[in-house]
Amino acid sequence: MRYNVLGGKMNRGLTVAETLRILKRGQALSEEEIFKANLLGWCIEWLQAFFLVSDDIMDASKTRRGQPCWYLADGIGMVAINDAFILESAIYFFLKKHFKKDAYYVDLLELFHETTYQTELGQLLDLITAPEDSVDLSKFSIEKHHFIVTYKTAYYSFYLPVALAMHMAGVKDEAAFKQAEEILLPLGEYFQVQDDYLDCYGDPVKIGKIGTDIEDNKCSWLINQALDKSSADQRKVLDENYGRKNEANVAAVKEVYKQLDIEGRFKSYEEESYNRLTGLISKVDHPLLNQDVFTSFMKRIYKRTK
């Protein structure tokens, strides 16, 4: 638990208490509210750890957060699969221990179960669209990438922490949750596109891992943009080199990215996303929501480098 739960940026976990403070509109939180909001934040970090330990095994990744992936740590191996299950089970241990008497206890259980299911669906589509041992770029599309990132990342990283805080704040109106979802899912997609970009162009020291999306045949934003804009010759290069482990193959793909100015396309996408999301946030008018819930996210992730 110390090895896998700690060490990240903790943005997901910290968002619960931050969102609750915003929803309470200046009212001081009680010690119990602070404790419970932080506990729910830790539950998200446990969920994240469960996903990452599992994901690293499936992707045969080498490093995570600047250290060897858990299954590669001394004496661990495939025991890491059971360790991942334990990390997930801890969430429900904490919820039962500290929230069972609260009116929103079942809401918390359902939200964690639904979010886990959604994330697993996104992971499944990611894996079957881009198996490492069978490269077929015709399976890729911008639409499929959108589905993968919405389900694999946006629900648990963006919607989950805000929805948890909303339950704590006593929000019951489904319309409020719907409006939050309509902003948070596009925010999550923008965040994942940033991740795809940083995997190729970011500083591994800052990120804490070595990017391997090209070698791993990932259905990333970058390759989908390249496929959409490539000439016949460039497409041939991508077909022959994407998803191969050799450094020369990776270099060939990156050369096509350079020719198509994928880096520049990302910067344009980033500005367009910022303007679009800012517009959505400005239209938040539900009495139980506050625009600051969403602007706090934007401030943290806009033009991030890690």
PDB file of C-alpha atoms in Angstrom:
ATOM      1  CA  MET A   1       0.000   0.000   0.000  1.00  0.00           C
ATOM      2  CA  ARG A   2       2.828   2.420   0.796  1.00  0.00           C
ATOM      3  CA  TYR A   3       4.588   1.502  -2.430  1.00  0.00           C
ATOM      4  CA  ASN A   4       1.563   1.887  -4.707  1.00  0.00           C
ATOM      5  CA  VAL A   5      -0.880   4.333  -3.102  1.00  0.00           C
ATOM      6  CA  LEU A   6       1.675   7.010  -2.250  1.00  0.00           C
ATOM      7  CA  GLY A   7       3.901   8.847  -4.697  1.00  0.00           C
ATOM      8  CA  GLY A   8       1.425  10.376  -7.137  1.00  0.00           C
ATOM      9  CA  LYS A   9       0.265  13.982  -7.415  1.00  0.00           C
ATOM     10  CA  MET A  10      -2.853  13.128  -5.331  1.00  0.00           C
ATOM     11  CA  ASN A  11      -4.977  15.500  -7.439  1.00  0.00           C
ATOM     12  CA  ARG A  12      -7.965  13.149  -7.457  1.00  0.00           C
ATOM     13  CA  GLY A  13      -7.949  12.662  -3.707  1.00  0.00           C
ATOM     14  CA  LEU A  14      -7.375  16.320  -2.865  1.00  0.00           C
ATOM     15  CA  THR A  15     -10.281  17.328  -5.100  1.00  0.00           C
ATOM     16  CA  VAL A  16     -12.916  15.824  -2.788  1.00  0.00           C
ATOM     17  CA  ALA A  17     -12.249  18.135   0.167  1.00  0.00           C
ATOM     18  CA  GLU A  18     -11.604  21.102  -2.114  1.00  0.00           C
ATOM     19  CA  THR A  19     -14.925  20.553  -3.900  1.00  0.00           C
ATOM     20  CA  LEU A  20     -16.802  20.137  -0.623  1.00  0.00           C
ATOM     21  CA  ARG A  21     -15.437  23.483   0.608  1.00  0.00           C
ATOM     22  CA  ILE A  22     -16.588  25.172  -2.592  1.00  0.00           C
ATOM     23  CA  LEU A  23     -20.046  23.569  -2.413  1.00  0.00           C
ATOM     24  CA  LYS A  24     -20.441  24.721   1.203  1.00  0.00           C
ATOM     25  CA  ARG A  25     -19.987  28.299  -0.081  1.00  0.00           C
ATOM     26  CA  GLY A  26     -17.666  29.631   2.579  1.00  0.00           C
ATOM     27  CA  GLN A  27     -19.025  27.679   5.543  1.00  0.00           C
ATOM     28  CA  ALA A  28     -16.271  26.211   7.686  1.00  0.00           C
ATOM     29  CA  LEU A  29     -16.068  22.440   7.508  1.00  0.00           C
ATOM     30  CA  SER A  30     -16.328  20.504  10.748  1.00  0.00           C
ATOM     31  CA  GLU A  31     -13.511  18.173  11.797  1.00  0.00           C
ATOM     32  CA  GLU A  32     -15.710  15.215  10.874  1.00  0.00           C
ATOM     33  CA  GLU A  33     -16.416  16.636   7.412  1.00  0.00           C
ATOM     34  CA  ILE A  34     -12.717  17.243   6.782  1.00  0.00           C
ATOM     35  CA  PHE A  35     -11.876  13.717   7.954  1.00  0.00           C
ATOM     36  CA  LYS A  36     -14.561  12.087   5.809  1.00  0.00           C
ATOM     37  CA  ALA A  37     -13.772  14.155   2.709  1.00  0.00           C
ATOM     38  CA  ASN A  38     -10.099  13.276   3.031  1.00  0.00           C
ATOM     39  CA  LEU A  39     -10.989   9.621   3.595  1.00  0.00           C
ATOM     40  CA  LEU A  40     -13.035   9.569   0.376  1.00  0.00           C
ATOM     41  CA  GLY A  41     -10.060  11.189  -1.335  1.00  0.00           C
ATOM     42  CA  TRP A  42      -7.831   8.382  -0.116  1.00  0.00           C
ATOM     43  CA  CYS A  43     -10.372   5.852  -1.394  1.00  0.00           C
ATOM     44  CA  ILE A  44      -9.918   7.331  -4.880  1.00  0.00           C
ATOM     45  CA  GLU A  45      -6.143   7.029  -4.485  1.00  0.00           C
ATOM     46  CA  TRP A  46      -6.612   3.364  -3.488  1.00  0.00           C
ATOM     47  CA  LEU A  47      -8.762   2.883  -6.594  1.00  0.00           C
ATOM     48  CA  GLN A  48      -6.061   4.539  -8.682  1.00  0.00           C
ATOM     49  CA  ALA A  49      -3.439   2.229  -7.184  1.00  0.00           C
ATOM     50  CA  PHE A  50      -5.596  -0.814  -8.036  1.00  0.00           C
ATOM     51  CA  PHE A  51      -5.877   0.378 -11.650  1.00  0.00           C
ATOM     52  CA  LEU A  52      -2.183   1.202 -12.005  1.00  0.00           C
ATOM     53  CA  VAL A  53      -0.854  -2.073 -10.573  1.00  0.00           C
ATOM     54  CA  SER A  54      -3.176  -3.973 -12.928  1.00  0.00           C
ATOM     55  CA  ASP A  55      -2.492  -1.729 -15.923  1.00  0.00           C
ATOM     56  CA  ASP A  56       1.279  -2.024 -15.567  1.00  0.00           C
ATOM     57  CA  ILE A  57       1.060  -5.830 -15.678  1.00  0.00           C
ATOM     58  CA  MET A  58      -1.191  -5.767 -18.762  1.00  0.00           C
ATOM     59  CA  ASP A  59       1.061  -3.249 -20.539  1.00  0.00           C
ATOM     60  CA  ALA A  60       4.320  -4.883 -19.391  1.00  0.00           C
ATOM     61  CA  SER A  61       5.405  -1.424 -18.231  1.00  0.00           C
ATOM     62  CA  LYS A  62       8.766  -0.949 -16.533  1.00  0.00           C
ATOM     63  CA  THR A  63       8.460   2.136 -14.336  1.00  0.00           C
ATOM     64  CA  ARG A  64       5.731   3.962 -12.474  1.00  0.00           C
ATOM     65  CA  ARG A  65       6.152   7.188 -10.498  1.00  0.00           C
ATOM     66  CA  GLY A  66       9.926   6.999 -10.810  1.00  0.00           C
ATOM     67  CA  GLN A  67      10.309   3.447  -9.453  1.00  0.00           C
ATOM     68  CA  PRO A  68       9.918  -0.100 -10.806  1.00  0.00           C
ATOM     69  CA  CYS A  69       6.324  -1.201 -11.374  1.00  0.00           C
ATOM     70  CA  TRP A  70       5.035  -3.241  -8.441  1.00  0.00           C
ATOM     71  CA  TYR A  71       5.117  -6.590 -10.279  1.00  0.00           C
ATOM     72  CA  LEU A  72       8.806  -5.931 -11.055  1.00  0.00           C
ATOM     73  CA  ALA A  73       9.709  -5.089  -7.441  1.00  0.00           C
ATOM     74  CA  ASP A  74      11.883  -7.643  -5.631  1.00  0.00           C
ATOM     75  CA  GLY A  75      10.008 -10.852  -4.803  1.00  0.00           C
ATOM     76  CA  ILE A  76       6.605  -9.720  -6.111  1.00  0.00           C
ATOM     77  CA  GLY A  77       5.986 -11.022  -9.639  1.00  0.00           C
ATOM     78  CA  MET A  78       2.426 -12.127 -10.425  1.00  0.00           C
ATOM     79  CA  VAL A  79       1.446 -11.938  -6.748  1.00  0.00           C
ATOM     80  CA  ALA A  80       0.844  -8.316  -7.781  1.00  0.00           C
ATOM     81  CA  ILE A  81      -2.460  -9.443  -9.322  1.00  0.00           C
ATOM     82  CA  ASN A  82      -3.817 -10.442  -5.912  1.00  0.00           C
ATOM     83  CA  ASP A  83      -2.274  -7.330  -4.376  1.00  0.00           C
ATOM     84  CA  ALA A  84      -4.314  -5.262  -6.851  1.00  0.00           C
ATOM     85  CA  PHE A  85      -7.502  -6.990  -5.643  1.00  0.00           C
ATOM     86  CA  ILE A  86      -6.563  -6.173  -2.041  1.00  0.00           C
ATOM     87  CA  LEU A  87      -6.054  -2.507  -2.929  1.00  0.00           C
ATOM     88  CA  GLU A  88      -9.572  -2.392  -4.410  1.00  0.00           C
ATOM     89  CA  SER A  89     -11.140  -4.219  -1.454  1.00  0.00           C
ATOM     90  CA  ALA A  90      -9.646  -1.704   0.973  1.00  0.00           C
ATOM     91  CA  ILE A  91     -11.993   0.945  -0.448  1.00  0.00           C
ATOM     92  CA  TYR A  92     -15.078  -0.925   0.745  1.00  0.00           C
ATOM     93  CA  PHE A  93     -13.484  -1.681   4.110  1.00  0.00           C
ATOM     94  CA  PHE A  94     -13.035   2.075   4.692  1.00  0.00           C
ATOM     95  CA  LEU A  95     -16.512   2.971   3.419  1.00  0.00           C
ATOM     96  CA  LYS A  96     -18.205   0.428   5.674  1.00  0.00           C
ATOM     97  CA  LYS A  97     -16.156   1.422   8.710  1.00  0.00           C
ATOM     98  CA  HIS A  98     -16.703   5.179   8.436  1.00  0.00           C
ATOM     99  CA  PHE A  99     -19.863   5.811   6.364  1.00  0.00           C
ATOM    100  CA  LYS A 100     -22.290   2.972   7.087  1.00  0.00           C
ATOM    101  CA  LYS A 101     -24.479   5.153   9.301  1.00  0.00           C
ATOM    102  CA  ASP A 102     -24.661   8.012   6.790  1.00  0.00           C
ATOM    103  CA  ALA A 103     -27.742   8.444   4.604  1.00  0.00           C
ATOM    104  CA  TYR A 104     -25.582   8.581   1.458  1.00  0.00           C
ATOM    105  CA  TYR A 105     -23.637   5.349   2.215  1.00  0.00           C
ATOM    106  CA  VAL A 106     -25.341   3.359  -0.548  1.00  0.00           C
ATOM    107  CA  ASP A 107     -24.782   6.259  -2.969  1.00  0.00           C
ATOM    108  CA  LEU A 108     -21.041   6.017  -2.259  1.00  0.00           C
ATOM    109  CA  LEU A 109     -20.999   2.257  -2.812  1.00  0.00           C
ATOM    110  CA  GLU A 110     -22.900   2.546  -6.090  1.00  0.00           C
ATOM    111  CA  LEU A 111     -20.708   5.390  -7.315  1.00  0.00           C
ATOM    112  CA  PHE A 112     -17.465   3.491  -6.667  1.00  0.00           C
ATOM    113  CA  HIS A 113     -18.836   0.300  -8.249  1.00  0.00           C
ATOM    114  CA  GLU A 114     -20.188   2.115 -11.321  1.00  0.00           C
ATOM    115  CA  THR A 115     -17.002   4.117 -11.787  1.00  0.00           C
ATOM    116  CA  THR A 116     -14.842   0.995 -11.489  1.00  0.00           C
ATOM    117  CA  TYR A 117     -17.014  -0.737 -14.094  1.00  0.00           C
ATOM    118  CA  GLN A 118     -16.797   2.234 -16.473  1.00  0.00           C
ATOM    119  CA  THR A 119     -13.023   2.365 -16.109  1.00  0.00           C
ATOM    120  CA  GLU A 120     -12.716  -1.359 -16.772  1.00  0.00           C
ATOM    121  CA  LEU A 121     -14.802  -0.982 -19.948  1.00  0.00           C
ATOM    122  CA  GLY A 122     -12.444   1.756 -21.144  1.00  0.00           C
ATOM    123  CA  GLN A 123      -9.437  -0.416 -20.339  1.00  0.00           C
ATOM    124  CA  LEU A 124     -10.992  -3.364 -22.201  1.00  0.00           C
ATOM    125  CA  LEU A 125     -11.608  -1.353 -25.369  1.00  0.00           C
ATOM    126  CA  ASP A 126      -8.081   0.042 -25.120  1.00  0.00           C
ATOM    127  CA  LEU A 127      -6.609  -3.472 -24.888  1.00  0.00           C
ATOM    128  CA  ILE A 128      -8.656  -5.103 -27.658  1.00  0.00           C
ATOM    129  CA  THR A 129      -8.258  -2.124 -29.990  1.00  0.00           C
ATOM    130  CA  ALA A 130      -4.501  -2.098 -29.611  1.00  0.00           C
ATOM    131  CA  PRO A 131      -3.097  -5.501 -28.581  1.00  0.00           C
ATOM    132  CA  GLU A 132       0.693  -5.346 -28.457  1.00  0.00           C
ATOM    133  CA  ASP A 133       1.129  -8.549 -30.454  1.00  0.00           C
ATOM    134  CA  SER A 134      -1.180  -7.581 -33.336  1.00  0.00           C
ATOM    135  CA  VAL A 135      -0.762  -4.099 -34.807  1.00  0.00           C
ATOM    136  CA  ASP A 136      -3.688  -3.008 -36.986  1.00  0.00           C
ATOM    137  CA  LEU A 137      -3.992   0.756 -37.285  1.00  0.00           C
ATOM    138  CA  SER A 138      -7.253   0.395 -39.220  1.00  0.00           C
ATOM    139  CA  LYS A 139      -8.877  -0.369 -35.833  1.00  0.00           C
ATOM    140  CA  PHE A 140      -7.966   3.112 -34.602  1.00  0.00           C
ATOM    141  CA  SER A 141     -10.162   6.178 -34.921  1.00  0.00           C
ATOM    142  CA  ILE A 142     -10.622   9.543 -33.241  1.00  0.00           C
ATOM    143  CA  GLU A 143     -14.109   8.388 -32.140  1.00  0.00           C
ATOM    144  CA  LYS A 144     -12.746   5.218 -30.534  1.00  0.00           C
ATOM    145  CA  HIS A 145     -10.073   7.238 -28.744  1.00  0.00           C
ATOM    146  CA  HIS A 146     -12.823   9.499 -27.377  1.00  0.00           C
ATOM    147  CA  PHE A 147     -14.711   6.487 -25.953  1.00  0.00           C
ATOM    148  CA  ILE A 148     -11.580   4.969 -24.424  1.00  0.00           C
ATOM    149  CA  VAL A 149     -10.452   8.122 -22.629  1.00  0.00           C
ATOM    150  CA  THR A 150     -13.965   8.997 -21.426  1.00  0.00           C
ATOM    151  CA  TYR A 151     -14.442   5.596 -19.806  1.00  0.00           C
ATOM    152  CA  LYS A 152     -10.854   4.769 -18.866  1.00  0.00           C
ATOM    153  CA  THR A 153      -9.893   8.134 -17.364  1.00  0.00           C
ATOM    154  CA  ALA A 154     -12.570  10.818 -17.199  1.00  0.00           C
ATOM    155  CA  TYR A 155     -15.101   9.060 -14.975  1.00  0.00           C
ATOM    156  CA  TYR A 156     -12.760   8.092 -12.145  1.00  0.00           C
ATOM    157  CA  SER A 157     -10.317  10.993 -12.383  1.00  0.00           C
ATOM    158  CA  PHE A 158     -12.777  13.870 -12.797  1.00  0.00           C
ATOM    159  CA  TYR A 159     -16.399  12.934 -12.214  1.00  0.00           C
ATOM    160  CA  LEU A 160     -15.844  10.611  -9.225  1.00  0.00           C
ATOM    161  CA  PRO A 161     -14.174  13.090  -6.799  1.00  0.00           C
ATOM    162  CA  VAL A 162     -16.726  15.823  -7.517  1.00  0.00           C
ATOM    163  CA  ALA A 163     -19.706  13.452  -7.277  1.00  0.00           C
ATOM    164  CA  LEU A 164     -18.407  12.139  -3.932  1.00  0.00           C
ATOM    165  CA  ALA A 165     -18.224  15.678  -2.563  1.00  0.00           C
ATOM    166  CA  MET A 166     -21.718  16.396  -3.897  1.00  0.00           C
ATOM    167  CA  HIS A 167     -23.088  13.403  -1.985  1.00  0.00           C
ATOM    168  CA  MET A 168     -21.341  14.619   1.161  1.00  0.00           C
ATOM    169  CA  ALA A 169     -22.826  18.086   0.645  1.00  0.00           C
ATOM    170  CA  GLY A 170     -26.305  16.592   0.525  1.00  0.00           C
ATOM    171  CA  VAL A 171     -26.951  17.133  -3.190  1.00  0.00           C
ATOM    172  CA  LYS A 172     -29.793  14.868  -4.370  1.00  0.00           C
ATOM    173  CA  ASP A 173     -30.922  16.498  -7.618  1.00  0.00           C
ATOM    174  CA  GLU A 174     -29.966  14.322 -10.597  1.00  0.00           C
ATOM    175  CA  ALA A 175     -29.865  17.443 -12.810  1.00  0.00           C
ATOM    176  CA  ALA A 176     -26.935  18.775 -10.755  1.00  0.00           C
ATOM    177  CA  PHE A 177     -24.988  15.533 -11.213  1.00  0.00           C
ATOM    178  CA  LYS A 178     -25.806  15.578 -14.928  1.00  0.00           C
ATOM    179  CA  GLN A 179     -24.553  19.126 -15.393  1.00  0.00           C
ATOM    180  CA  ALA A 180     -21.362  18.306 -13.496  1.00  0.00           C
ATOM    181  CA  GLU A 181     -20.828  15.229 -15.685  1.00  0.00           C
ATOM    182  CA  GLU A 182     -21.301  17.243 -18.895  1.00  0.00           C
ATOM    183  CA  ILE A 183     -18.330  19.433 -17.943  1.00  0.00           C
ATOM    184  CA  LEU A 184     -16.128  16.934 -16.113  1.00  0.00           C
ATOM    185  CA  LEU A 185     -16.044  14.280 -18.846  1.00  0.00           C
ATOM    186  CA  PRO A 186     -14.709  16.702 -21.513  1.00  0.00           C
ATOM    187  CA  LEU A 187     -12.237  17.955 -18.903  1.00  0.00           C
ATOM    188  CA  GLY A 188     -11.114  14.377 -18.401  1.00  0.00           C
ATOM    189  CA  GLU A 189     -10.723  13.862 -22.137  1.00  0.00           C
ATOM    190  CA  TYR A 190      -8.577  16.994 -22.371  1.00  0.00           C
ATOM    191  CA  PHE A 191      -6.468  15.696 -19.466  1.00  0.00           C
ATOM    192  CA  GLN A 192      -5.897  12.331 -21.181  1.00  0.00           C
ATOM    193  CA  VAL A 193      -4.956  13.973 -24.481  1.00  0.00           C
ATOM    194  CA  GLN A 194      -2.361  15.924 -22.486  1.00  0.00           C
ATOM    195  CA  ASP A 195      -1.118  12.609 -21.101  1.00  0.00           C
ATOM    196  CA  ASP A 196      -0.820  11.190 -24.616  1.00  0.00           C
ATOM    197  CA  TYR A 197       1.146  14.258 -25.658  1.00  0.00           C
ATOM    198  CA  LEU A 198       3.441  14.127 -22.621  1.00  0.00           C
ATOM    199  CA  ASP A 199       4.109  10.420 -23.202  1.00  0.00           C
ATOM    200  CA  CYS A 200       5.841  11.398 -26.443  1.00  0.00           C
ATOM    201  CA  TYR A 201       7.056  14.955 -25.836  1.00  0.00           C
ATOM    202  CA  GLY A 202       7.246  15.320 -22.048  1.00  0.00           C
ATOM    203  CA  ASP A 203      10.273  15.130 -19.754  1.00  0.00           C
ATOM    204  CA  PRO A 204      10.479  11.574 -18.273  1.00  0.00           C
ATOM    205  CA  VAL A 205      12.065  12.981 -15.102  1.00  0.00           C
ATOM    206  CA  LYS A 206       9.090  15.287 -14.476  1.00  0.00           C
ATOM    207  CA  ILE A 207       6.506  12.659 -15.438  1.00  0.00           C
ATOM    208  CA  GLY A 208       8.110   9.851 -13.414  1.00  0.00           C
ATOM    209  CA  LYS A 209       7.938   7.268 -16.204  1.00  0.00           C
ATOM    210  CA  ILE A 210       9.329   6.592 -19.651  1.00  0.00           C
ATOM    211  CA  GLY A 211       6.743   7.040 -22.387  1.00  0.00           C
ATOM    212  CA  THR A 212       5.996   3.837 -24.305  1.00  0.00           C
ATOM    213  CA  ASP A 213       2.729   4.544 -26.153  1.00  0.00           C
ATOM    214  CA  ILE A 214       4.319   4.088 -29.591  1.00  0.00           C
ATOM    215  CA  GLU A 215       6.026   0.797 -28.672  1.00  0.00           C
ATOM    216  CA  ASP A 216       2.891  -0.452 -26.881  1.00  0.00           C
ATOM    217  CA  ASN A 217       0.625   0.130 -29.900  1.00  0.00           C
ATOM    218  CA  LYS A 218      -1.554   2.535 -27.891  1.00  0.00           C
ATOM    219  CA  CYS A 219      -4.632   4.095 -29.483  1.00  0.00           C
ATOM    220  CA  SER A 220      -3.408   7.542 -28.453  1.00  0.00           C
ATOM    221  CA  TRP A 221      -4.521  11.002 -29.598  1.00  0.00           C
ATOM    222  CA  LEU A 222      -1.235  11.496 -31.434  1.00  0.00           C
ATOM    223  CA  ILE A 223      -1.428   8.430 -33.676  1.00  0.00           C
ATOM    224  CA  ASN A 224      -5.086   9.123 -34.465  1.00  0.00           C
ATOM    225  CA  GLN A 225      -4.257  12.671 -35.519  1.00  0.00           C
ATOM    226  CA  ALA A 226      -1.391  11.349 -37.642  1.00  0.00           C
ATOM    227  CA  LEU A 227      -3.603   8.717 -39.295  1.00  0.00           C
ATOM    228  CA  ASP A 228      -6.230  11.347 -40.046  1.00  0.00           C
ATOM    229  CA  LYS A 229      -3.746  13.703 -41.750  1.00  0.00           C
ATOM    230  CA  SER A 230      -1.096  11.390 -43.231  1.00  0.00           C
ATOM    231  CA  SER A 231      -0.299  10.920 -46.901  1.00  0.00           C
ATOM    232  CA  ALA A 232      -0.151   7.421 -48.423  1.00  0.00           C
ATOM    233  CA  ASP A 233       3.621   7.307 -47.923  1.00  0.00           C
ATOM    234  CA  GLN A 234       3.408   8.519 -44.326  1.00  0.00           C
ATOM    235  CA  ARG A 235       0.635   6.003 -43.594  1.00  0.00           C
ATOM    236  CA  LYS A 236       2.892   3.244 -44.912  1.00  0.00           C
ATOM    237  CA  VAL A 237       5.650   4.322 -42.522  1.00  0.00           C
ATOM    238  CA  LEU A 238       3.191   4.314 -39.607  1.00  0.00           C
ATOM    239  CA  ASP A 239       1.852   0.857 -40.540  1.00  0.00           C
ATOM    240  CA  GLU A 240       5.373  -0.561 -40.754  1.00  0.00           C
ATOM    241  CA  ASN A 241       6.747   0.983 -37.554  1.00  0.00           C
ATOM    242  CA  TYR A 242       3.995   1.658 -35.008  1.00  0.00           C
ATOM    243  CA  GLY A 243       3.753  -0.836 -32.146  1.00  0.00           C
ATOM    244  CA  ARG A 244       7.306  -2.145 -32.613  1.00  0.00           C
ATOM    245  CA  LYS A 245       9.778  -2.194 -29.733  1.00  0.00           C
ATOM    246  CA  ASN A 246      12.861  -1.213 -31.714  1.00  0.00           C
ATOM    247  CA  GLU A 247      14.198   2.330 -31.209  1.00  0.00           C
ATOM    248  CA  ALA A 248      14.522   2.796 -34.969  1.00  0.00           C
ATOM    249  CA  ASN A 249      10.810   2.043 -35.397  1.00  0.00           C
ATOM    250  CA  VAL A 250       9.887   4.548 -32.700  1.00  0.00           C
ATOM    251  CA  ALA A 251      12.124   7.165 -34.325  1.00  0.00           C
ATOM    252  CA  ALA A 252      10.413   6.586 -37.696  1.00  0.00           C
ATOM    253  CA  VAL A 253       6.974   7.191 -36.153  1.00  0.00           C
ATOM    254  CA  LYS A 254       8.204  10.332 -34.393  1.00  0.00           C
ATOM    255  CA  GLU A 255       9.599  11.602 -37.693  1.00  0.00           C
ATOM    256  CA  VAL A 256       6.128  11.337 -39.253  1.00  0.00           C
ATOM    257  CA  TYR A 257       4.744  13.164 -36.210  1.00  0.00           C
ATOM    258  CA  LYS A 258       7.299  15.898 -36.858  1.00  0.00           C
ATOM    259  CA  GLN A 259       6.395  16.128 -40.552  1.00  0.00           C
ATOM    260  CA  LEU A 260       2.699  16.476 -39.678  1.00  0.00           C
ATOM    261  CA  ASP A 261       3.461  18.925 -36.830  1.00  0.00           C
ATOM    262  CA  ILE A 262       1.539  16.844 -34.292  1.00  0.00           C
ATOM    263  CA  GLU A 263       3.111  18.921 -31.527  1.00  0.00           C
ATOM    264  CA  GLY A 264       1.663  22.076 -33.057  1.00  0.00           C
ATOM    265  CA  ARG A 265      -1.700  20.403 -33.536  1.00  0.00           C
ATOM    266  CA  PHE A 266      -1.752  19.555 -29.844  1.00  0.00           C
ATOM    267  CA  LYS A 267      -1.071  23.169 -28.865  1.00  0.00           C
ATOM    268  CA  SER A 268      -3.986  24.280 -31.052  1.00  0.00           C
ATOM    269  CA  TYR A 269      -6.172  21.563 -29.545  1.00  0.00           C
ATOM    270  CA  GLU A 270      -5.190  22.706 -26.051  1.00  0.00           C
ATOM    271  CA  GLU A 271      -6.283  26.289 -26.725  1.00  0.00           C
ATOM    272  CA  GLU A 272      -9.518  25.172 -28.382  1.00  0.00           C
ATOM    273  CA  SER A 273     -10.293  22.861 -25.451  1.00  0.00           C
ATOM    274  CA  TYR A 274      -9.562  25.590 -22.908  1.00  0.00           C
ATOM    275  CA  ASN A 275     -11.908  28.026 -24.669  1.00  0.00           C
ATOM    276  CA  ARG A 276     -14.651  25.414 -25.105  1.00  0.00           C
ATOM    277  CA  LEU A 277     -14.464  24.252 -21.489  1.00  0.00           C
ATOM    278  CA  THR A 278     -14.350  27.806 -20.171  1.00  0.00           C
ATOM    279  CA  GLY A 279     -17.543  28.442 -22.136  1.00  0.00           C
ATOM    280  CA  LEU A 280     -19.241  25.381 -20.626  1.00  0.00           C
ATOM    281  CA  ILE A 281     -18.201  26.412 -17.123  1.00  0.00           C
ATOM    282  CA  SER A 282     -19.565  29.936 -17.618  1.00  0.00           C
ATOM    283  CA  LYS A 283     -23.017  28.438 -18.276  1.00  0.00           C
ATOM    284  CA  VAL A 284     -23.219  26.567 -14.946  1.00  0.00           C
ATOM    285  CA  ASP A 285     -26.403  27.856 -13.375  1.00  0.00           C
ATOM    286  CA  HIS A 286     -27.619  25.096 -11.070  1.00  0.00           C
ATOM    287  CA  PRO A 287     -28.206  26.511  -7.553  1.00  0.00           C
ATOM    288  CA  LEU A 288     -26.450  23.537  -5.938  1.00  0.00           C
ATOM    289  CA  LEU A 289     -23.300  23.895  -8.058  1.00  0.00           C
ATOM    290  CA  ASN A 290     -20.580  26.516  -8.181  1.00  0.00           C
ATOM    291  CA  GLN A 291     -18.420  27.409 -11.193  1.00  0.00           C
ATOM    292  CA  ASP A 292     -15.350  27.358  -8.925  1.00  0.00           C
ATOM    293  CA  VAL A 293     -15.666  23.555  -8.714  1.00  0.00           C
ATOM    294  CA  PHE A 294     -14.709  23.370 -12.378  1.00  0.00           C
ATOM    295  CA  THR A 295     -12.338  26.336 -12.680  1.00  0.00           C
ATOM    296  CA  SER A 296     -10.179  24.803  -9.943  1.00  0.00           C
ATOM    297  CA  PHE A 297      -9.667  21.783 -12.221  1.00  0.00           C
ATOM    298  CA  MET A 298      -8.761  23.975 -15.179  1.00  0.00           C
ATOM    299  CA  LYS A 299      -6.169  25.883 -13.181  1.00  0.00           C
ATOM    300  CA  ARG A 300      -4.459  22.646 -12.172  1.00  0.00           C
ATOM    301  CA  ILE A 301      -4.277  20.992 -15.582  1.00  0.00           C
ATOM    302  CA  TYR A 302      -4.076  23.786 -18.164  1.00  0.00           C
ATOM    303  CA  LYS A 303      -0.664  23.611 -19.874  1.00  0.00           C
ATOM    304  CA  ARG A 304       0.668  21.126 -17.310  1.00  0.00           C
ATOM    305  CA  THR A 305       4.059  19.512 -17.927  1.00  0.00           C
ATOM    306  CA  LYS A 306       3.720  16.402 -15.748  1.00  0.00           C
TER     307      LYS A 306
END
